[in-house]
Amino acid sequence: MENIKITRAATLKEKPDSSTLVFGKNMTDHMFLVDYDEGQGWHDPRIVPYGPLQIDPAAKVLHYAEEIFEGLKAYRTADGSIQLFRIKDNIDRMNKSAERLCLPQIPEELAMAGIMELVKVEQDWVPSEKDTSLYIRPFMIGLDAALGVHSSKHVQYIVVVCPVGAYYPEGLNPVKIYVEDQDVRAVKGGTGMAKTGGNYAASLRAGDRAEKAGYSQVLWLDGVHRKYIEEVGSMNVMFKVAGKILTPDLNGSVLDGITRRSCIQLLKDWGYEVEERRISAEELFEAAENGTLEEAWGTGTAAVVSPIGELAMGDKKVTVSGGKIGPITQKLYDELTGIQWGRVADPHNWITKL
Ligand SMILES: *Cc1c(COP(=O)(O)O)cnc(C)c1O
């Protein structure tokens, strides 16, 4: 791998107060870039001052959403050191997304060096207050400047980072979720299993509608039968029904979340039976009505776990766990955040020290 060339910013930004961080708004002083050209491979890895990209208006990413991304965090531990959670799983998933979008594979060593070196340069930006971290956003874009629909031969992999606070500053308050019955996020054979911007574009309308109706997220149903549960907003989703944990299987339109994987592992460690399978919305509402739906929560890097307190479908409404966070949801949150901030042991080797 070529050495990463570092160009330092002439002036540094004032760092924001950690108590007022808004998710994704406080970008740091530098960013990592590396170019790919067909025939040449990846070249010119560099860290440069953070700033606007110069992109040809005909670039494919702007017209055909030739884009993939990842999201992970760097955590400040009690002894002041910095560590990352399951970074290799993120890079591995990025290469799976790349394959689906006809973007080039990026060597793990290069993708990882871009992240680690940028976090080193920006280490003063990793906050230390409780529940704060440095959010890391690697992404890859197709840049060929031509309007024909083809995969790009010129591509960039870029990493930007920003300090973030607790996702829910007022604590883990259960959210109200609406079962979406009009739009679908993804279909099998489409790009649902890839972390790509287009999936998010497809989700915006339902998200806006839910928000206007007083719900914070939508529960997505499958695009074929419009019956089976897939994800919640931009998180995977889990339910505790009659003592067992249920979560939709990775059927091709559900994203293979790393928080999902981590929760499944912890739940199995604790002796729970975890079923990854098709779950219909009807089954869930029946469980709620007969009292066996004990807990429901979303899982994702940004929020870790997000308890669900109310589910609505058409004119039916059910309360979950008395509208409060359930004990397993709380235990998962405590254990995962414990590992991430280095407060508890890491038996599965999920942590990489900077
Ligand atoms: C990123 C993402 C998730 C959560 O994945 P994590 O690896 O746990 O952060 C779930 N669903 C969608 C659609 C996503 O984009």
GROMACS .gro file of C-alpha atoms and ligand atoms in nm:
model
  369
    1MET     CA    1   0.000   0.000   0.000
    2GLU     CA    2   0.121   0.352  -0.083
    3ASN     CA    3   0.188   0.583   0.210
    4ILE     CA    4  -0.093   0.820   0.299
    5LYS     CA    5   0.007   1.179   0.222
    6ILE     CA    6  -0.111   1.421   0.490
    7THR     CA    7  -0.181   1.789   0.422
    8ARG     CA    8  -0.278   1.970   0.741
    9ALA     CA    9  -0.546   2.239   0.752
   10ALA     CA   10  -0.397   2.588   0.796
   11THR     CA   11  -0.654   2.683   1.058
   12LEU     CA   12  -0.849   2.448   1.283
   13LYS     CA   13  -1.216   2.484   1.365
   14GLU     CA   14  -1.336   2.555   1.715
   15LYS     CA   15  -1.459   2.230   1.865
   16PRO     CA   16  -1.829   2.223   1.956
   17ASP     CA   17  -1.954   2.186   2.310
   18SER     CA   18  -2.011   1.811   2.364
   19SER     CA   19  -2.347   1.871   2.531
   20THR     CA   20  -2.503   2.032   2.221
   21LEU     CA   21  -2.386   1.799   1.942
   22VAL     CA   22  -2.640   1.741   1.666
   23PHE     CA   23  -2.597   1.409   1.484
   24GLY     CA   24  -2.390   1.446   1.168
   25LYS     CA   25  -2.350   1.824   1.168
   26ASN     CA   26  -2.011   1.899   1.320
   27MET     CA   27  -1.763   1.781   1.059
   28THR     CA   28  -1.395   1.789   1.160
   29ASP     CA   29  -1.090   1.958   1.002
   30HIS     CA   30  -0.973   1.681   0.766
   31MET     CA   31  -1.097   1.402   0.539
   32PHE     CA   32  -0.944   1.096   0.374
   33LEU     CA   33  -0.962   1.034  -0.002
   34VAL     CA   34  -0.825   0.770  -0.236
   35ASP     CA   35  -0.886   0.741  -0.612
   36TYR     CA   36  -0.954   0.433  -0.819
   37ASP     CA   37  -0.910   0.412  -1.194
   38GLU     CA   38  -0.971   0.101  -1.397
   39GLY     CA   39  -0.637  -0.041  -1.512
   40GLN     CA   40  -0.449   0.149  -1.241
   41GLY     CA   41  -0.627   0.038  -0.926
   42TRP     CA   42  -0.640   0.242  -0.605
   43HIS     CA   43  -0.393   0.530  -0.594
   44ASP     CA   44  -0.303   0.854  -0.415
   45PRO     CA   45  -0.435   0.792  -0.063
   46ARG     CA   46  -0.437   1.126   0.116
   47ILE     CA   47  -0.566   1.320   0.413
   48VAL     CA   48  -0.652   1.678   0.321
   49PRO     CA   49  -0.835   1.971   0.484
   50TYR     CA   50  -1.212   1.905   0.503
   51GLY     CA   51  -1.396   2.091   0.228
   52PRO     CA   52  -1.624   2.073  -0.078
   53LEU     CA   53  -1.553   1.811  -0.345
   54GLN     CA   54  -1.515   1.917  -0.706
   55ILE     CA   55  -1.744   1.690  -0.904
   56ASP     CA   56  -1.828   1.708  -1.274
   57PRO     CA   57  -2.204   1.780  -1.307
   58ALA     CA   58  -2.233   1.471  -1.531
   59ALA     CA   59  -2.078   1.240  -1.267
   60LYS     CA   60  -2.275   0.915  -1.235
   61VAL     CA   61  -2.319   0.946  -0.860
   62LEU     CA   62  -2.528   1.261  -0.909
   63HIS     CA   63  -2.767   1.100  -1.160
   64TYR     CA   64  -2.774   0.728  -1.097
   65ALA     CA   65  -2.696   0.702  -0.725
   66GLU     CA   66  -2.375   0.507  -0.781
   67GLU     CA   67  -2.293   0.532  -0.411
   68ILE     CA   68  -2.241   0.313  -0.107
   69PHE     CA   69  -2.158   0.402   0.250
   70GLU     CA   70  -2.080   0.272   0.596
   71GLY     CA   71  -2.126   0.401   0.949
   72LEU     CA   72  -1.919   0.316   1.256
   73LYS     CA   73  -1.781   0.491   1.562
   74ALA     CA   74  -1.459   0.556   1.755
   75TYR     CA   75  -1.499   0.557   2.133
   76ARG     CA   76  -1.292   0.728   2.405
   77THR     CA   77  -1.233   0.489   2.695
   78ALA     CA   78  -1.192   0.584   3.063
   79ASP     CA   79  -0.809   0.573   3.033
   80GLY     CA   80  -0.822   0.825   2.746
   81SER     CA   81  -0.739   0.580   2.467
   82ILE     CA   82  -0.948   0.544   2.151
   83GLN     CA   83  -1.104   0.224   2.014
   84LEU     CA   84  -1.330   0.111   1.730
   85PHE     CA   85  -1.606  -0.151   1.720
   86ARG     CA   86  -1.610  -0.430   1.455
   87ILE     CA   87  -1.434  -0.216   1.193
   88LYS     CA   88  -1.347  -0.516   0.973
   89ASP     CA   89  -1.714  -0.612   0.954
   90ASN     CA   90  -1.795  -0.266   0.819
   91ILE     CA   91  -1.525  -0.291   0.552
   92ASP     CA   92  -1.636  -0.639   0.459
   93ARG     CA   93  -1.994  -0.516   0.424
   94MET     CA   94  -1.879  -0.219   0.214
   95ASN     CA   95  -1.720  -0.462  -0.031
   96LYS     CA   96  -2.045  -0.661  -0.046
   97SER     CA   97  -2.235  -0.340  -0.122
   98ALA     CA   98  -1.968  -0.252  -0.383
   99GLU     CA   99  -2.023  -0.582  -0.560
  100ARG     CA  100  -2.398  -0.513  -0.588
  101LEU     CA  101  -2.343  -0.161  -0.726
  102CYS     CA  102  -2.058  -0.260  -0.965
  103LEU     CA  103  -1.813  -0.045  -0.769
  104PRO     CA  104  -1.457  -0.177  -0.723
  105GLN     CA  105  -1.351  -0.387  -0.426
  106ILE     CA  106  -1.129  -0.195  -0.186
  107PRO     CA  107  -0.852  -0.387  -0.009
  108GLU     CA  108  -0.929  -0.421   0.363
  109GLU     CA  109  -0.586  -0.282   0.454
  110LEU     CA  110  -0.643   0.038   0.252
  111ALA     CA  111  -1.002   0.097   0.367
  112MET     CA  112  -0.895   0.041   0.726
  113ALA     CA  113  -0.581   0.259   0.703
  114GLY     CA  114  -0.794   0.545   0.567
  115ILE     CA  115  -1.021   0.526   0.871
  116MET     CA  116  -0.750   0.468   1.133
  117GLU     CA  117  -0.514   0.739   1.004
  118LEU     CA  118  -0.795   0.994   0.980
  119VAL     CA  119  -0.909   0.918   1.336
  120LYS     CA  120  -0.545   0.958   1.449
  121VAL     CA  121  -0.519   1.299   1.281
  122GLU     CA  122  -0.854   1.400   1.434
  123GLN     CA  123  -0.805   1.236   1.775
  124ASP     CA  124  -0.866   1.561   1.964
  125TRP     CA  125  -1.215   1.552   1.813
  126VAL     CA  126  -1.304   1.223   1.985
  127PRO     CA  127  -1.517   1.350   2.275
  128SER     CA  128  -1.495   1.203   2.624
  129GLU     CA  129  -1.830   1.294   2.786
  130LYS     CA  130  -2.063   1.005   2.862
  131ASP     CA  131  -2.234   0.851   2.555
  132THR     CA  132  -2.041   1.067   2.305
  133SER     CA  133  -1.825   0.927   2.025
  134LEU     CA  134  -1.672   1.009   1.687
  135TYR     CA  135  -1.902   0.893   1.407
  136ILE     CA  136  -1.714   0.767   1.101
  137ARG     CA  137  -1.872   0.780   0.756
  138PRO     CA  138  -1.675   0.601   0.479
  139PHE     CA  139  -1.836   0.617   0.134
  140MET     CA  140  -1.758   0.530  -0.225
  141ILE     CA  141  -1.885   0.717  -0.532
  142GLY     CA  142  -1.880   0.657  -0.908
  143LEU     CA  143  -1.739   0.965  -1.081
  144ASP     CA  144  -1.731   0.897  -1.457
  145ALA     CA  145  -1.846   1.217  -1.624
  146ALA     CA  146  -2.090   1.085  -1.884
  147LEU     CA  147  -2.467   1.045  -1.874
  148GLY     CA  148  -2.478   0.694  -2.021
  149VAL     CA  149  -2.591   0.430  -1.770
  150HIS     CA  150  -2.273   0.226  -1.711
  151SER     CA  151  -2.064   0.153  -1.406
  152SER     CA  152  -1.784   0.403  -1.343
  153LYS     CA  153  -1.418   0.341  -1.417
  154HIS     CA  154  -1.317   0.636  -1.197
  155VAL     CA  155  -1.424   0.606  -0.835
  156GLN     CA  156  -1.335   0.765  -0.501
  157TYR     CA  157  -1.341   0.622  -0.149
  158ILE     CA  158  -1.376   0.903   0.104
  159VAL     CA  159  -1.394   0.908   0.485
  160VAL     CA  160  -1.538   1.195   0.689
  161VAL     CA  161  -1.587   1.201   1.067
  162CYS     CA  162  -1.786   1.405   1.319
  163PRO     CA  163  -1.831   1.401   1.698
  164VAL     CA  164  -2.178   1.288   1.804
  165GLY     CA  165  -2.366   1.292   2.133
  166ALA     CA  166  -2.608   1.039   2.274
  167TYR     CA  167  -2.858   0.960   2.001
  168TYR     CA  168  -3.139   1.018   2.249
  169PRO     CA  169  -3.009   1.286   2.489
  170GLU     CA  170  -3.311   1.249   2.719
  171GLY     CA  171  -3.240   0.876   2.759
  172LEU     CA  172  -3.373   0.561   2.599
  173ASN     CA  173  -3.731   0.670   2.549
  174PRO     CA  174  -3.948   0.423   2.358
  175VAL     CA  175  -4.053   0.541   2.012
  176LYS     CA  176  -4.387   0.516   1.829
  177ILE     CA  177  -4.373   0.319   1.506
  178TYR     CA  178  -4.613   0.311   1.212
  179VAL     CA  179  -4.643   0.002   0.990
  180GLU     CA  180  -4.597   0.141   0.637
  181ASP     CA  181  -4.863   0.009   0.400
  182GLN     CA  182  -4.794   0.210   0.082
  183ASP     CA  183  -4.426   0.256   0.005
  184VAL     CA  184  -4.162  -0.018   0.021
  185ARG     CA  185  -3.795   0.033   0.096
  186ALA     CA  186  -3.649  -0.256  -0.097
  187VAL     CA  187  -3.736  -0.579  -0.277
  188LYS     CA  188  -3.550  -0.907  -0.310
  189GLY     CA  189  -3.323  -0.881  -0.614
  190GLY     CA  190  -3.297  -0.504  -0.563
  191THR     CA  191  -3.044  -0.326  -0.341
  192GLY     CA  192  -3.196  -0.376   0.006
  193MET     CA  193  -2.899  -0.579   0.126
  194ALA     CA  194  -2.653  -0.309   0.015
  195LYS     CA  195  -2.586   0.006   0.217
  196THR     CA  196  -2.657   0.248  -0.066
  197GLY     CA  197  -2.804   0.596  -0.085
  198GLY     CA  198  -3.081   0.494  -0.324
  199ASN     CA  199  -3.251   0.287  -0.054
  200TYR     CA  200  -3.266   0.597   0.161
  201ALA     CA  201  -3.409   0.811  -0.120
  202ALA     CA  202  -3.686   0.551  -0.154
  203SER     CA  203  -3.758   0.572   0.219
  204LEU     CA  204  -3.791   0.949   0.260
  205ARG     CA  205  -4.159   0.986   0.167
  206ALA     CA  206  -4.285   0.728   0.416
  207GLY     CA  207  -4.058   0.876   0.683
  208ASP     CA  208  -4.203   1.224   0.624
  209ARG     CA  209  -4.559   1.092   0.633
  210ALA     CA  210  -4.498   0.903   0.957
  211GLU     CA  211  -4.344   1.210   1.116
  212LYS     CA  212  -4.642   1.426   1.021
  213ALA     CA  213  -4.872   1.166   1.182
  214GLY     CA  214  -4.672   1.178   1.507
  215TYR     CA  215  -4.459   0.864   1.461
  216SER     CA  216  -4.082   0.865   1.470
  217GLN     CA  217  -4.013   0.578   1.226
  218VAL     CA  218  -4.189   0.334   0.997
  219LEU     CA  219  -4.185  -0.042   1.016
  220TRP     CA  220  -4.117  -0.164   0.661
  221LEU     CA  221  -4.301  -0.460   0.517
  222ASP     CA  222  -4.164  -0.680   0.238
  223GLY     CA  223  -4.219  -0.550  -0.113
  224VAL     CA  224  -4.377  -0.865  -0.259
  225HIS     CA  225  -4.644  -0.984  -0.014
  226ARG     CA  226  -4.667  -0.658   0.186
  227LYS     CA  227  -4.705  -0.881   0.490
  228TYR     CA  228  -4.370  -0.964   0.641
  229ILE     CA  229  -4.165  -0.733   0.860
  230GLU     CA  230  -3.825  -0.621   0.729
  231GLU     CA  231  -3.672  -0.327   0.919
  232VAL     CA  232  -3.763  -0.024   1.124
  233GLY     CA  233  -3.658   0.310   0.969
  234SER     CA  234  -3.287   0.259   0.907
  235MET     CA  235  -3.247  -0.004   1.177
  236ASN     CA  236  -3.293  -0.378   1.203
  237VAL     CA  237  -3.572  -0.486   1.433
  238MET     CA  238  -3.616  -0.751   1.704
  239PHE     CA  239  -3.908  -0.872   1.914
  240LYS     CA  240  -3.936  -1.074   2.232
  241VAL     CA  241  -4.241  -1.297   2.202
  242ALA     CA  242  -4.327  -1.554   2.471
  243GLY     CA  243  -3.967  -1.559   2.595
  244LYS     CA  244  -3.808  -1.609   2.251
  245ILE     CA  245  -3.631  -1.349   2.039
  246LEU     CA  246  -3.760  -1.308   1.684
  247THR     CA  247  -3.593  -1.109   1.406
  248PRO     CA  248  -3.649  -1.107   1.029
  249ASP     CA  249  -3.404  -1.332   0.843
  250LEU     CA  250  -3.157  -1.189   0.591
  251ASN     CA  251  -3.375  -1.260   0.291
  252GLY     CA  252  -3.199  -1.034   0.040
  253SER     CA  253  -3.391  -0.714   0.109
  254VAL     CA  254  -3.290  -0.673   0.474
  255LEU     CA  255  -2.957  -0.509   0.561
  256ASP     CA  256  -2.710  -0.730   0.749
  257GLY     CA  257  -2.664  -0.494   1.044
  258ILE     CA  258  -2.356  -0.528   1.261
  259THR     CA  259  -2.552  -0.422   1.572
  260ARG     CA  260  -2.809  -0.690   1.477
  261ARG     CA  261  -2.533  -0.952   1.455
  262SER     CA  262  -2.386  -0.837   1.787
  263CYS     CA  263  -2.724  -0.849   1.963
  264ILE     CA  264  -2.793  -1.200   1.830
  265GLN     CA  265  -2.454  -1.315   1.961
  266LEU     CA  266  -2.509  -1.161   2.307
  267LEU     CA  267  -2.862  -1.299   2.332
  268LYS     CA  268  -2.734  -1.648   2.249
  269ASP     CA  269  -2.451  -1.604   2.503
  270TRP     CA  270  -2.722  -1.530   2.760
  271GLY     CA  271  -2.911  -1.846   2.671
  272TYR     CA  272  -3.197  -1.698   2.469
  273GLU     CA  273  -3.340  -1.878   2.172
  274VAL     CA  274  -3.312  -1.647   1.869
  275GLU     CA  275  -3.525  -1.721   1.563
  276GLU     CA  276  -3.426  -1.554   1.236
  277ARG     CA  277  -3.730  -1.606   1.016
  278ARG     CA  278  -4.023  -1.454   0.832
  279ILE     CA  279  -4.248  -1.265   1.075
  280SER     CA  280  -4.578  -1.126   0.952
  281ALA     CA  281  -4.718  -0.801   1.089
  282GLU     CA  282  -5.034  -1.000   1.165
  283GLU     CA  283  -4.841  -1.245   1.385
  284LEU     CA  284  -4.694  -0.953   1.575
  285PHE     CA  285  -5.026  -0.778   1.634
  286GLU     CA  286  -5.180  -1.107   1.746
  287ALA     CA  287  -4.895  -1.153   1.993
  288ALA     CA  288  -4.955  -0.799   2.120
  289GLU     CA  289  -5.326  -0.867   2.161
  290ASN     CA  290  -5.280  -1.199   2.343
  291GLY     CA  291  -5.013  -1.052   2.570
  292THR     CA  292  -4.709  -1.249   2.445
  293LEU     CA  293  -4.532  -0.955   2.273
  294GLU     CA  294  -4.302  -0.863   2.559
  295GLU     CA  295  -4.051  -0.624   2.400
  296ALA     CA  296  -3.963  -0.466   2.064
  297TRP     CA  297  -3.654  -0.267   1.964
  298GLY     CA  298  -3.453  -0.143   1.669
  299THR     CA  299  -3.077  -0.197   1.634
  300GLY     CA  300  -2.819   0.021   1.455
  301THR     CA  301  -2.482   0.188   1.506
  302ALA     CA  302  -2.619   0.540   1.559
  303ALA     CA  303  -2.872   0.461   1.835
  304VAL     CA  304  -2.732   0.118   1.944
  305VAL     CA  305  -3.079  -0.004   2.048
  306SER     CA  306  -3.400   0.192   2.029
  307PRO     CA  307  -3.696   0.061   2.229
  308ILE     CA  308  -4.037   0.055   2.059
  309GLY     CA  309  -4.326   0.155   2.287
  310GLU     CA  310  -4.615   0.168   2.042
  311LEU     CA  311  -4.701   0.004   1.709
  312ALA     CA  312  -4.974   0.124   1.476
  313MET     CA  313  -5.111  -0.045   1.165
  314GLY     CA  314  -5.410   0.102   0.985
  315ASP     CA  315  -5.649   0.189   1.267
  316LYS     CA  316  -5.503  -0.069   1.508
  317LYS     CA  317  -5.270   0.048   1.784
  318VAL     CA  318  -5.085  -0.158   2.044
  319THR     CA  319  -4.861  -0.062   2.334
  320VAL     CA  320  -4.545  -0.268   2.384
  321SER     CA  321  -4.386  -0.330   2.723
  322GLY     CA  322  -4.625  -0.083   2.884
  323GLY     CA  323  -4.471   0.193   2.669
  324LYS     CA  324  -4.147   0.159   2.867
  325ILE     CA  325  -3.805   0.016   2.779
  326GLY     CA  326  -3.804  -0.360   2.844
  327PRO     CA  327  -3.537  -0.538   3.052
  328ILE     CA  328  -3.373  -0.721   2.759
  329THR     CA  329  -3.359  -0.403   2.549
  330GLN     CA  330  -3.193  -0.225   2.843
  331LYS     CA  331  -2.952  -0.515   2.903
  332LEU     CA  332  -2.846  -0.519   2.536
  333TYR     CA  333  -2.789  -0.144   2.544
  334ASP     CA  334  -2.582  -0.167   2.863
  335GLU     CA  335  -2.372  -0.461   2.743
  336LEU     CA  336  -2.304  -0.327   2.392
  337THR     CA  337  -2.220   0.025   2.508
  338GLY     CA  338  -2.013  -0.133   2.788
  339ILE     CA  339  -1.800  -0.317   2.531
  340GLN     CA  340  -1.780  -0.016   2.300
  341TRP     CA  341  -1.655   0.223   2.568
  342GLY     CA  342  -1.429  -0.042   2.724
  343ARG     CA  343  -1.622  -0.072   3.052
  344VAL     CA  344  -1.683  -0.447   3.019
  345ALA     CA  345  -1.485  -0.739   2.874
  346ASP     CA  346  -1.487  -0.803   2.498
  347PRO     CA  347  -1.507  -1.183   2.470
  348HIS     CA  348  -1.574  -1.184   2.093
  349ASN     CA  349  -1.280  -0.962   1.992
  350TRP     CA  350  -1.500  -0.688   1.853
  351ILE     CA  351  -1.269  -0.405   1.961
  352THR     CA  352  -0.973  -0.261   1.765
  353LYS     CA  353  -0.749  -0.017   1.951
  354LEU     CA  354  -0.640   0.289   1.754
  355LIG     C1  355  -2.684   0.077   0.846
  355LIG     C2  356  -2.821   0.017   0.846
  355LIG     C3  357  -2.867  -0.065   0.950
  355LIG     C4  358  -2.789  -0.091   1.078
  355LIG     O1  359  -2.666  -0.149   1.056
  355LIG     P1  360  -2.553  -0.140   1.167
  355LIG     O2  361  -2.438  -0.209   1.104
  355LIG     O3  362  -2.604  -0.208   1.286
  355LIG     O4  363  -2.529   0.005   1.192
  355LIG     C5  364  -2.992  -0.124   0.936
  355LIG     N1  365  -3.069  -0.101   0.828
  355LIG     C6  366  -3.029  -0.021   0.727
  355LIG     C7  367  -3.118  -0.002   0.612
  355LIG     C8  368  -2.903   0.041   0.733
  355LIG     O5  369  -2.866   0.120   0.633
   0.00000   0.00000   0.00000
